[in-house]
mmCIF file of C-alpha atoms in Angstrom:
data_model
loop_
_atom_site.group_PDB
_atom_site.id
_atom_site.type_symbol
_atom_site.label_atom_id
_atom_site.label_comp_id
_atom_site.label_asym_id
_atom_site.label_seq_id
_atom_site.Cartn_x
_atom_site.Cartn_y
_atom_site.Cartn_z
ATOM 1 C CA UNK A 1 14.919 -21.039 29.982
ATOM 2 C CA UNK A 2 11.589 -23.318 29.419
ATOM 3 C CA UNK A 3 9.673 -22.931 26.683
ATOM 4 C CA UNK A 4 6.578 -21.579 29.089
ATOM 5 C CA UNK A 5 9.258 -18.829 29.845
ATOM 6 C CA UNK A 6 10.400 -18.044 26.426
ATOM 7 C CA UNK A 7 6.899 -17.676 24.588
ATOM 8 C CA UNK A 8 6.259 -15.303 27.952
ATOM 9 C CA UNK A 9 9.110 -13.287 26.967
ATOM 10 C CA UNK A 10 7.818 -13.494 23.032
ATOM 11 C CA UNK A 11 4.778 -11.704 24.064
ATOM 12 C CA UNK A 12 6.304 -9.332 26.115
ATOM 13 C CA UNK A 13 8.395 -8.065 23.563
ATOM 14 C CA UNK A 14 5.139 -7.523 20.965
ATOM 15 C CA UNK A 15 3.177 -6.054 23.800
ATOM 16 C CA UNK A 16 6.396 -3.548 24.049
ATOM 17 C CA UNK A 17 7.004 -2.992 20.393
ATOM 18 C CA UNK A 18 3.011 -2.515 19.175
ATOM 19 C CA UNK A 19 2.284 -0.490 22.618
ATOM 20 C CA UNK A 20 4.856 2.575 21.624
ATOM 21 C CA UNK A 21 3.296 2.891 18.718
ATOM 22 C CA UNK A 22 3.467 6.672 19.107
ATOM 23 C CA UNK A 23 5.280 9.002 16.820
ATOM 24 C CA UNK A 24 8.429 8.726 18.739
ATOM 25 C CA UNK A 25 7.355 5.048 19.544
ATOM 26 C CA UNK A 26 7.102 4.146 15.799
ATOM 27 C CA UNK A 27 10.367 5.925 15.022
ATOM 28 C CA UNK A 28 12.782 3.508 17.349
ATOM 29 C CA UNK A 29 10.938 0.584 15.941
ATOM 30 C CA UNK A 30 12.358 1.358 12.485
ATOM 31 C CA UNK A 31 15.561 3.257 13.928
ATOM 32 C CA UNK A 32 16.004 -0.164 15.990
ATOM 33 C CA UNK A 33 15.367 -2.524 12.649
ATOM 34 C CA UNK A 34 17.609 -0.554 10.548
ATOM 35 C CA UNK A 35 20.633 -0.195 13.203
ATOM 36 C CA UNK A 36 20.452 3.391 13.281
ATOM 37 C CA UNK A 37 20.702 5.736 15.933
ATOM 38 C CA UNK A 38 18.935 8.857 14.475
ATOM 39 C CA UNK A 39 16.758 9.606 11.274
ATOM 40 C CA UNK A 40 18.986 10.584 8.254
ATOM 41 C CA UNK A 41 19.109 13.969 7.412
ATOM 42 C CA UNK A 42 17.419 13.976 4.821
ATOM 43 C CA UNK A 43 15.883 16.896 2.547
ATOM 44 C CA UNK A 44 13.051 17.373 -0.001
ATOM 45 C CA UNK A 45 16.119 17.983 -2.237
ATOM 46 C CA UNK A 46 17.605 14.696 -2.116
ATOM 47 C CA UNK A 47 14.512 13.534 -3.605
ATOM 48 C CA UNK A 48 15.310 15.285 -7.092
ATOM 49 C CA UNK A 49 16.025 13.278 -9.724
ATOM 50 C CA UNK A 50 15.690 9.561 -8.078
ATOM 51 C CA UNK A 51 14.936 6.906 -9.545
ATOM 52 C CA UNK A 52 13.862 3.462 -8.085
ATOM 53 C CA UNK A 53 15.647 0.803 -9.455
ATOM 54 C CA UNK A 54 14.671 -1.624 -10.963
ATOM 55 C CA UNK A 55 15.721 -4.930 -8.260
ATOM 56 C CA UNK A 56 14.223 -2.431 -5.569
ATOM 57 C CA UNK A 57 11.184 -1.765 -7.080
ATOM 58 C CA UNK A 58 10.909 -5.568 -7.772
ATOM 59 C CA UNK A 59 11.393 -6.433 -3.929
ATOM 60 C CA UNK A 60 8.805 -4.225 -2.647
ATOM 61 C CA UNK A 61 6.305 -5.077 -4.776
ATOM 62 C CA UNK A 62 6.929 -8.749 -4.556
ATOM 63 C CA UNK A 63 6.666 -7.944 -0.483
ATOM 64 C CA UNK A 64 3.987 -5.757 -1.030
ATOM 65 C CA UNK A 65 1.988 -9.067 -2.475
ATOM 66 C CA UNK A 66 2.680 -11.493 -0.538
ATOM 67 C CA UNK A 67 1.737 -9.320 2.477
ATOM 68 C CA UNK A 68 -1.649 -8.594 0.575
ATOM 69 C CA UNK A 69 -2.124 -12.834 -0.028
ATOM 70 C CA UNK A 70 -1.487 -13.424 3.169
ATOM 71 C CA UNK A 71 -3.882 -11.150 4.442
ATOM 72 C CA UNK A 72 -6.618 -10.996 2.469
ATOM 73 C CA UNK A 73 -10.105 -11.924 3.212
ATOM 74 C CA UNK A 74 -12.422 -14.350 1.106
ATOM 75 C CA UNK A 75 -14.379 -11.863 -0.797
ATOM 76 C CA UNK A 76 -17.991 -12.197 -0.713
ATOM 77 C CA UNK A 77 -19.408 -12.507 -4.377
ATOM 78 C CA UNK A 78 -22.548 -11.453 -3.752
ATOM 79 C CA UNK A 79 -20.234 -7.924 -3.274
ATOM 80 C CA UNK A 80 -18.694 -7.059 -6.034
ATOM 81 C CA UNK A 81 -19.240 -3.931 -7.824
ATOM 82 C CA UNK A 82 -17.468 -3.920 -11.757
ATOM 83 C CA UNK A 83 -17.490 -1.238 -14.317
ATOM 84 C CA UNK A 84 -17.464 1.741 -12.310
ATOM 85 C CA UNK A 85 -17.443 4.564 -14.445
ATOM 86 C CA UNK A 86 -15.004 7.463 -14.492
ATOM 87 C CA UNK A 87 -14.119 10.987 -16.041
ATOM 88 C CA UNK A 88 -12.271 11.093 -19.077
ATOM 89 C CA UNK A 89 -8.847 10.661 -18.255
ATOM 90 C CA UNK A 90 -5.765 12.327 -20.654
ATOM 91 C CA UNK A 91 -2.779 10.177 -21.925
ATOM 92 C CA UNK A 92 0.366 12.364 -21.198
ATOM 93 C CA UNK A 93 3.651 11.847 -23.127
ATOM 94 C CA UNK A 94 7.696 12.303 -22.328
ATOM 95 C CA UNK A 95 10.998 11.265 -23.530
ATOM 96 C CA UNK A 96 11.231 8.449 -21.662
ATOM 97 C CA UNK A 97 7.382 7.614 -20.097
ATOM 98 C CA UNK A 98 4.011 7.260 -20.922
ATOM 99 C CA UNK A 99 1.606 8.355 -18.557
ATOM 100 C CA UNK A 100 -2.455 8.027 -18.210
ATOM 101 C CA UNK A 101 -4.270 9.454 -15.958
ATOM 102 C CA UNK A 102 -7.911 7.892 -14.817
ATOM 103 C CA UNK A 103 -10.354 9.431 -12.341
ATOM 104 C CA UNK A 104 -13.369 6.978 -10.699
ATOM 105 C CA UNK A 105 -16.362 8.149 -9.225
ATOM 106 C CA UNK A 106 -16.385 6.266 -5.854
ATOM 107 C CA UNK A 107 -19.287 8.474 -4.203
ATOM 108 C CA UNK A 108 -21.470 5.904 -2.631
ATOM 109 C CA UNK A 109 -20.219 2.979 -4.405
ATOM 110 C CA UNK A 110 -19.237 0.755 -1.318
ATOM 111 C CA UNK A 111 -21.845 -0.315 0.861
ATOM 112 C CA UNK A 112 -22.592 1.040 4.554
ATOM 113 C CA UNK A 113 -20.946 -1.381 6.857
ATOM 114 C CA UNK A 114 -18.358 -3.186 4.319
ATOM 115 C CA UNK A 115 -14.665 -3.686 3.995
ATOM 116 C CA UNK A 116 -13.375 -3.149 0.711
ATOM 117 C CA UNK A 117 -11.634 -6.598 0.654
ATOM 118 C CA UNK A 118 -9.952 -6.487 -2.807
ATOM 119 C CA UNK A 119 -9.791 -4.047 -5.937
ATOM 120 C CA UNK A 120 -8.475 -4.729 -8.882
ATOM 121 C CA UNK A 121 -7.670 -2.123 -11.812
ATOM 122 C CA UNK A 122 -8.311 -4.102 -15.297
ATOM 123 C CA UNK A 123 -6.868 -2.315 -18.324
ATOM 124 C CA UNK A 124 -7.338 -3.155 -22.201
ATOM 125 C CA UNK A 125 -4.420 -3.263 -23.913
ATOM 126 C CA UNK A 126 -5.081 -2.349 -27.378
ATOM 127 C CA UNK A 127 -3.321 -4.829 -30.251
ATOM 128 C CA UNK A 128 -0.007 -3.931 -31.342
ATOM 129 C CA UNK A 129 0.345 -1.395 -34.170
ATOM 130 C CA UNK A 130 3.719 -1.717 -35.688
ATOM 131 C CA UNK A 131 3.827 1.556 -36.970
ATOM 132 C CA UNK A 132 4.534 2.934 -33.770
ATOM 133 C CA UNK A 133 7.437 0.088 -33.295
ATOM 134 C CA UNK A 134 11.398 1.928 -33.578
ATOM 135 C CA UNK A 135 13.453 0.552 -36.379
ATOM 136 C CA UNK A 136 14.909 -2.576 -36.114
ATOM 137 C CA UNK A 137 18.544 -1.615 -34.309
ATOM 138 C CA UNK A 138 21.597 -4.148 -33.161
ATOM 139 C CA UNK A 139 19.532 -4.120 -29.573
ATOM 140 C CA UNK A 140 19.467 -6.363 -27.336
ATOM 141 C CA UNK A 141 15.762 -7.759 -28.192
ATOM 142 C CA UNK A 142 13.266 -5.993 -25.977
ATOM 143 C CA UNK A 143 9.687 -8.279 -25.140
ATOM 144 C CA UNK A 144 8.353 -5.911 -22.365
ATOM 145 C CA UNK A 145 7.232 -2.593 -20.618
ATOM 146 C CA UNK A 146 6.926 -1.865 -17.251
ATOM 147 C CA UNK A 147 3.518 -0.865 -16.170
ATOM 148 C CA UNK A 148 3.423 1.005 -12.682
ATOM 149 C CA UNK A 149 -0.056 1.881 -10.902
ATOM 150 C CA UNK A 150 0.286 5.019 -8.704
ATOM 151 C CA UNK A 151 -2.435 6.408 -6.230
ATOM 152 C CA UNK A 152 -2.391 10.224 -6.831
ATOM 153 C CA UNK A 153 -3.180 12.713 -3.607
ATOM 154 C CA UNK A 154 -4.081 16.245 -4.640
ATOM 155 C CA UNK A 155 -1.857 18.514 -2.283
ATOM 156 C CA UNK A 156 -3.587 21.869 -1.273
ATOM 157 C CA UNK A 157 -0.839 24.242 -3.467
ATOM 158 C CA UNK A 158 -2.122 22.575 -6.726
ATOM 159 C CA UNK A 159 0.659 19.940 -6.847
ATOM 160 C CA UNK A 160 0.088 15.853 -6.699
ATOM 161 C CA UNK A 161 1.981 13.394 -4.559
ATOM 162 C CA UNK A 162 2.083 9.627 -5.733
ATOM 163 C CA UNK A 163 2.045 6.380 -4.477
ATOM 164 C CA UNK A 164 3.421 3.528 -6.070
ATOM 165 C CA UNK A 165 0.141 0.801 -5.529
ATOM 166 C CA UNK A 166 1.452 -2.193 -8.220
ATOM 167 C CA UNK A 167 4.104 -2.550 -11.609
ATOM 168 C CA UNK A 168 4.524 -5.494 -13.492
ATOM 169 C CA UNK A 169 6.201 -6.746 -16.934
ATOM 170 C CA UNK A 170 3.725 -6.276 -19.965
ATOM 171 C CA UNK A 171 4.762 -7.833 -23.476
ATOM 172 C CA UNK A 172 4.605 -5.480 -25.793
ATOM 173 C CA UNK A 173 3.051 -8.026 -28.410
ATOM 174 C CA UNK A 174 -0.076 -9.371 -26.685
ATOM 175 C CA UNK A 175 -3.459 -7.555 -26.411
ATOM 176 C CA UNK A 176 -6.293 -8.534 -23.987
ATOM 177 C CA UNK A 177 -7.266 -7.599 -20.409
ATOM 178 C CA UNK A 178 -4.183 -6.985 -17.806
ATOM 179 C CA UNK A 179 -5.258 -7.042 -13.955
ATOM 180 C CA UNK A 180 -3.575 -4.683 -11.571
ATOM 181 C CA UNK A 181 -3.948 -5.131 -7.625
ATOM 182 C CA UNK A 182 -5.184 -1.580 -6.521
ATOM 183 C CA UNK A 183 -6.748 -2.338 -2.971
ATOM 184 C CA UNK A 184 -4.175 -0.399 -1.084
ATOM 185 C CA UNK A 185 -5.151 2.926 -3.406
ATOM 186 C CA UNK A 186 -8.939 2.230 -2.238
ATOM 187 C CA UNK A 187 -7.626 2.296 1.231
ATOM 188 C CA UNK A 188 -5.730 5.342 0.755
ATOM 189 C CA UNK A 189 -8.987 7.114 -0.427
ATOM 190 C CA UNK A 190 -10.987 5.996 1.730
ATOM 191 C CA UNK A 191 -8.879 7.573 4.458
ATOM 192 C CA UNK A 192 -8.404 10.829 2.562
ATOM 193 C CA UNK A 193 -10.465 11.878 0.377
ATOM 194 C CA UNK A 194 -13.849 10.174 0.653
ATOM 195 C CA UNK A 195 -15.526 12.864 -1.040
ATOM 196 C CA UNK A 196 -13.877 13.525 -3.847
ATOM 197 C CA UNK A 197 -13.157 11.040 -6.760
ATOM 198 C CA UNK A 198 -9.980 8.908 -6.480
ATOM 199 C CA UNK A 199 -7.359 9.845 -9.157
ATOM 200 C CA UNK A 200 -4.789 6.917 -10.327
ATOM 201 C CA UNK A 201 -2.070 7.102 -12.851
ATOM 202 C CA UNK A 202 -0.066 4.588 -15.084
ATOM 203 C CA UNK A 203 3.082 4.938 -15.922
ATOM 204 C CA UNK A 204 4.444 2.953 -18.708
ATOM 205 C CA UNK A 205 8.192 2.604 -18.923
ATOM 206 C CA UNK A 206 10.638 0.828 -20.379
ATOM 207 C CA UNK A 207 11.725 -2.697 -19.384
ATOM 208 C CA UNK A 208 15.486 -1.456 -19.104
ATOM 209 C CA UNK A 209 17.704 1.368 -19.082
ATOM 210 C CA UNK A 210 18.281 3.014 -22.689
ATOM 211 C CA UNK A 211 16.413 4.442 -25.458
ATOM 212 C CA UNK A 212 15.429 1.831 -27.310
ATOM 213 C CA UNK A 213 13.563 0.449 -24.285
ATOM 214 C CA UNK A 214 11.856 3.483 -24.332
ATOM 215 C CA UNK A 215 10.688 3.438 -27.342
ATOM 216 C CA UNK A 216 9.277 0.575 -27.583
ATOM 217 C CA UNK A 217 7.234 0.557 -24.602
ATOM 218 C CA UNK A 218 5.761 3.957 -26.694
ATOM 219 C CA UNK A 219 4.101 1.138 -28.346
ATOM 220 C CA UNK A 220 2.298 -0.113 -25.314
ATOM 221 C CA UNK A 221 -1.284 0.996 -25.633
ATOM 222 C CA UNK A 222 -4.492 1.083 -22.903
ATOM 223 C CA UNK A 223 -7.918 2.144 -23.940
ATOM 224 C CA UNK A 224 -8.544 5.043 -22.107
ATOM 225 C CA UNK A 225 -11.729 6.816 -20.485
ATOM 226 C CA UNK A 226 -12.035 9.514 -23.299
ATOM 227 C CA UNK A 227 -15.518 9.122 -25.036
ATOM 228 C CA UNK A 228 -13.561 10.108 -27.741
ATOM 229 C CA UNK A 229 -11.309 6.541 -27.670
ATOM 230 C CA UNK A 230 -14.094 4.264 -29.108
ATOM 231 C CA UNK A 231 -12.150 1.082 -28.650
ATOM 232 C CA UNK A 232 -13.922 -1.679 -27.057
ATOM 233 C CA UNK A 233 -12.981 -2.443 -22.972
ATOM 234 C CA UNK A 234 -12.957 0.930 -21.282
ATOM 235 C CA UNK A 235 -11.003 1.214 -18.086
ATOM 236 C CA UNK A 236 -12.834 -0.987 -14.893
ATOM 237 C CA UNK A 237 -11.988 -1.021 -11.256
ATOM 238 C CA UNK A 238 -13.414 -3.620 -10.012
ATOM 239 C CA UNK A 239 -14.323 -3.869 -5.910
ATOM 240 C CA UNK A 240 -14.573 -7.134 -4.052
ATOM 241 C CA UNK A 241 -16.814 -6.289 -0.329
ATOM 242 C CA UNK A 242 -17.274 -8.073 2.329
ATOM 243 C CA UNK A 243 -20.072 -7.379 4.494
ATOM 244 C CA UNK A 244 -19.209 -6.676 8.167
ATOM 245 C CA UNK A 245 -22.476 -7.863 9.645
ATOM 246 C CA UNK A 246 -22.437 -11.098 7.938
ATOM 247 C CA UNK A 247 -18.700 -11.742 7.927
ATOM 248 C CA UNK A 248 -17.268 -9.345 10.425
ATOM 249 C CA UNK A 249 -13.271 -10.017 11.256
ATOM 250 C CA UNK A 250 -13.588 -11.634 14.936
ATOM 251 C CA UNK A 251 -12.293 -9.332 17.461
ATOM 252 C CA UNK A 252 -12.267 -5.957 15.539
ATOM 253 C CA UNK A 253 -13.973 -3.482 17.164
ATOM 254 C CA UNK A 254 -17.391 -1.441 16.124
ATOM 255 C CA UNK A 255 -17.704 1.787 16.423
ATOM 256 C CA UNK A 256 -20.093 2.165 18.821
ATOM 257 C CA UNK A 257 -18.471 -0.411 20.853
ATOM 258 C CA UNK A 258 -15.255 1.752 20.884
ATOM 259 C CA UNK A 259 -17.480 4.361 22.448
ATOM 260 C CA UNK A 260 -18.588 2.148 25.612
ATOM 261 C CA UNK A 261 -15.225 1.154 26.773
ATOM 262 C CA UNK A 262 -15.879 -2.334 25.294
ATOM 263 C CA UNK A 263 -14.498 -5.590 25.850
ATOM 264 C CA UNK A 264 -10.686 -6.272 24.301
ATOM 265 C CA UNK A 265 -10.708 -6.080 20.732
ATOM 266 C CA UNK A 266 -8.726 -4.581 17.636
ATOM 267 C CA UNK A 267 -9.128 -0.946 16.900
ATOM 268 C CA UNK A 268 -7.962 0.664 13.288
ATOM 269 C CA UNK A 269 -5.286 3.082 14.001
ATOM 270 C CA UNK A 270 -3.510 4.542 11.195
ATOM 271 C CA UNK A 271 -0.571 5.999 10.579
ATOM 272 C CA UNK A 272 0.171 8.544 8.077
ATOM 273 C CA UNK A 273 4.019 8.849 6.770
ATOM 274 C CA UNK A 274 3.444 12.115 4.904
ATOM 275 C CA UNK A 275 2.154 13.761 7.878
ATOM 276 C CA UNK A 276 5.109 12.906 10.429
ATOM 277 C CA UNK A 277 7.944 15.006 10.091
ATOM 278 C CA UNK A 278 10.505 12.319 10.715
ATOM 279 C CA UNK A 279 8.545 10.127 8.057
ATOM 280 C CA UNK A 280 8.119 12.347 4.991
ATOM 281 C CA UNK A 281 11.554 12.376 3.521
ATOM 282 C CA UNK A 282 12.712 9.356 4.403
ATOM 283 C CA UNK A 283 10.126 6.461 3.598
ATOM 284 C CA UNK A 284 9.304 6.782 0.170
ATOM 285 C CA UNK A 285 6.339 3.896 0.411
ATOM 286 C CA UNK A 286 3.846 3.089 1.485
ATOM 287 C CA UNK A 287 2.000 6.675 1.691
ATOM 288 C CA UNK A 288 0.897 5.126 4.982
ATOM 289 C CA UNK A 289 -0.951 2.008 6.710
ATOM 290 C CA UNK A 290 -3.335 0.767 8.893
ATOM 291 C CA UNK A 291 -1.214 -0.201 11.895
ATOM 292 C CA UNK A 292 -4.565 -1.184 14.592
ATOM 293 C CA UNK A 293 -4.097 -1.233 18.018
ATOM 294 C CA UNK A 294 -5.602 -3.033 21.075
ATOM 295 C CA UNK A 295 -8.216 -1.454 23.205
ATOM 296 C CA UNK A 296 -10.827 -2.287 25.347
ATOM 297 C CA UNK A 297 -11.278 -3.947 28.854
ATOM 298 C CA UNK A 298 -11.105 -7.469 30.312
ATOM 299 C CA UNK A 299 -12.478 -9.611 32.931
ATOM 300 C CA UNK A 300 -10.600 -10.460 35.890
ATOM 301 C CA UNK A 301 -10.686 -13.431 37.635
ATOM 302 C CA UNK A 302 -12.191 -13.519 40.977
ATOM 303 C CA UNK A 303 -9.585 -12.248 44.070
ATOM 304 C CA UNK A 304 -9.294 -15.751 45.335
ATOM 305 C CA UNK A 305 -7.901 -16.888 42.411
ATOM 306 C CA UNK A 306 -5.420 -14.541 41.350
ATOM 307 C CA UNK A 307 -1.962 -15.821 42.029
ATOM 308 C CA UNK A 308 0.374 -13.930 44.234
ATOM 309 C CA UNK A 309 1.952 -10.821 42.643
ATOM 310 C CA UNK A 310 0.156 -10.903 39.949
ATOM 311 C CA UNK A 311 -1.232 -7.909 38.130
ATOM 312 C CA UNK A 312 -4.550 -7.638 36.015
ATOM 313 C CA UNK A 313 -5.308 -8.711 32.933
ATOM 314 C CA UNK A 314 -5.124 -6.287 30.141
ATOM 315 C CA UNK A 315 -5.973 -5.525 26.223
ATOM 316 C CA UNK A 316 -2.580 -6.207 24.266
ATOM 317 C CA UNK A 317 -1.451 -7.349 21.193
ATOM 318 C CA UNK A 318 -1.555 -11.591 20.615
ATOM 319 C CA UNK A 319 -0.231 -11.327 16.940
ATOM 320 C CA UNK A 320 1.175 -9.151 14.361
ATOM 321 C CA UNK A 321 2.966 -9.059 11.045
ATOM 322 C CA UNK A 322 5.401 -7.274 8.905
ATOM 323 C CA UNK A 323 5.446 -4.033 6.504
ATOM 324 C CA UNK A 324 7.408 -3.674 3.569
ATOM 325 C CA UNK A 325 8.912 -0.485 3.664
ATOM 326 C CA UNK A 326 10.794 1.746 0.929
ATOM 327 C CA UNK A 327 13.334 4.301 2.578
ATOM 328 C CA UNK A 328 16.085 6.378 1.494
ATOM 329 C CA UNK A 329 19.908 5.677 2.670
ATOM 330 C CA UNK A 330 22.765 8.047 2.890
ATOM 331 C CA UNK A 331 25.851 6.357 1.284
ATOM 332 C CA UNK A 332 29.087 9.423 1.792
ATOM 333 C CA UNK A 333 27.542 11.807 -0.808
ATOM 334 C CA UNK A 334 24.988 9.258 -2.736
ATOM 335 C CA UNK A 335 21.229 8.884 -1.908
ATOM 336 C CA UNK A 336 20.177 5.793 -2.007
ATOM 337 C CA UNK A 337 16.665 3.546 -2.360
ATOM 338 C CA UNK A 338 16.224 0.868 -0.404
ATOM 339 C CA UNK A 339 13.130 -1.807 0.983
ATOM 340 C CA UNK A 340 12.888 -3.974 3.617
ATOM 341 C CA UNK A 341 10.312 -6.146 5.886
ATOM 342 C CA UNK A 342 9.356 -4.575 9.125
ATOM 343 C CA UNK A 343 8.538 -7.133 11.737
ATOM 344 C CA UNK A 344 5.664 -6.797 14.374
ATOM 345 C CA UNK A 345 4.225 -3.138 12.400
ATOM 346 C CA UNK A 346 0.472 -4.437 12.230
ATOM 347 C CA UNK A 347 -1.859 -5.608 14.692
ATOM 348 C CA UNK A 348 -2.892 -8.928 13.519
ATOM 349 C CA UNK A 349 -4.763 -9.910 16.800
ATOM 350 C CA UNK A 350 -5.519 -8.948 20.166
ATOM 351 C CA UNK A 351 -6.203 -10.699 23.720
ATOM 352 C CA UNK A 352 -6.227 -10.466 27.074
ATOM 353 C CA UNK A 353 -3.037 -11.166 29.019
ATOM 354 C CA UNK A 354 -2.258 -11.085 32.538
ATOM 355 C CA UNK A 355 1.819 -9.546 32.905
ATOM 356 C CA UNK A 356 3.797 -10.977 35.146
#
């Protein structure tokens, strides 16, 4: 086979796999990429009482980020909005976690015709009060606490869903300003609930298994929202915007555009894991994505010129990349957590291609 041939049959095979991106499309892709031949049956149930572990958690997120670098627009200084202000938030305590909750106000803080590039969630962490350290104890020593961001989604019976957004190691000894990549909450909100204010909730755990972990993460401390918490460096989400008419991604498609049956270009399509009934069970994370698709029309070339059994050209996909994904596995009688890369799940680019 020449190499004309093969990068032919390269795009073929992308055309094929981003085209059937319907429900039942989407659902061989990953059947296909996991070697399965049906979904797991899987139930709310086996749910109850997970936990991520640790190396798992680690591999998505490190996924997660490099997905996010490699994506990632320049942000546009001139765009960013800091120290948006929120509701008092309550600091919730159990055995083994710590848990904060914060609520921002987004209503009409990101600009008509802008693409929320980049948020980041920047926490104080208050200095160290021994007090609240455990007795000394023939540990292992413990330096760290894990520190997990989750996007929470009111459900319509009262109860919250979450969405693991970023976690990384804190030391438990140093104070000062920690950073937290929250752009794929923003996105979230902005597809659900643009009205109402966007709710986000840290977890802070223990670096390892065991009580003594636990309890010294207890001593991990973030100024909170709570007027009453008068400890300089309140809570800040910071938004990095790009302005679409000054630096609009070539080949996306405006809206109105979309309305005309315009030229080829890339069209947001997004696809919601809670709300397939395949999906909901089975991938824990992401919540859901922004897959795109190709649309539009394209020029043909004058009749004279076509070659012989040729067909016309048409809007597909010209390049795509991966999704980390975060699914459960059935193992005999154990539930499992697993994550993976996805290959060819988002629309990168789109152009027109003449098959055949």
């Amino acid at each position: 086979m020449d190499l004309r041939c093969a990068w032919m049959l390269c795009v073929l095979c992308l055309i094929i796999t981003v085209r059937a991106f319907t429900q039942e499309g989407l659902k061989e892709v990953v059947l296909k990429q996991l070697g399965l031949s049906e979904v797991p049956k899987l139930h709310e149930r086996d749910l109850v009482g997970l936990v991520i572990p640790d190396h798992v958690r680690n591999k998505y997120m490190s996924m997660l980020k490099r997905q996010r670098v490699k994506r990632r627009a320049l942000p546009s200084l001139a765009g960013i909005l800091r120290g948006m202000p929120g509701h008092a938030g309550e600091v919730l305590y159990s055995d083994t976690t710590t848990r904060q909750n914060l609520i921002f106000d987004m209503e009409g803080r990101i600009p008509k015709n802008s693409e929320v590039t980049m948020a980041e969630l920047k926490l104080f962490k208050k200095p160290l009060d021994r007090a609240n350290l455990p007795a000394k104890q023939s540990h292992r020593p413990v330096s760290n606490a894990r520190v997990s961001v989750y996007w929470v989604q009111r459900q319509h019976d009262g109860t919250n869903r979450t969405s693991l957004i970023d976690s990384r190691l804190v030391p438990i000894r140093e104070s000062g300003w920690k950073n937290f990549d929250v752009t794929q909450a923003v996105h979230y909100w902005l597809r659900n609930k643009r009205t109402e204010p966007m709710f986000l909730e840290v977890w802070i755990e223990g670096e390892r298994v065991g009580s003594y972990a636990s309890e010294m993460a207890k001593a991990v401390r973030f100024t909170s929202q709570d007027p009453k918490d008068k400890a300089l460096g309140k809570p800040e989400l910071v938004l990095y915007t790009l302005n679409l008419d000054d630096y609009g991604s070539p080949g996306d498609c405006r809206e109105e555009a979309v309305m005309r049956k315009s030229t080829c270009c890339r069209q947001k399509h997004y696809v919601n894991f809670r709300e397939l009934s395949w999906a909901q069970h089975w991938i824990i994370e992401p919540a859901g994505y922004q897959a795109y698709r190709c649309s539009g029309s394209c020029l043909q070339p004058p009749r004279a010129l076509r070659r012989f059994g040729s067909v016309e050209r048409s809007c597909a996909v010209a390049g795509s990349s991966a999704l980390p994904i975060m699914y459960l596995v059935r193992r005999g009688n154990r539930t499992e957590i697993e994550a993976a890369e996805f290959p060819n799940m988002i629309v990168e680019r789109c152009s027109c291609i003449t098959d055949g």
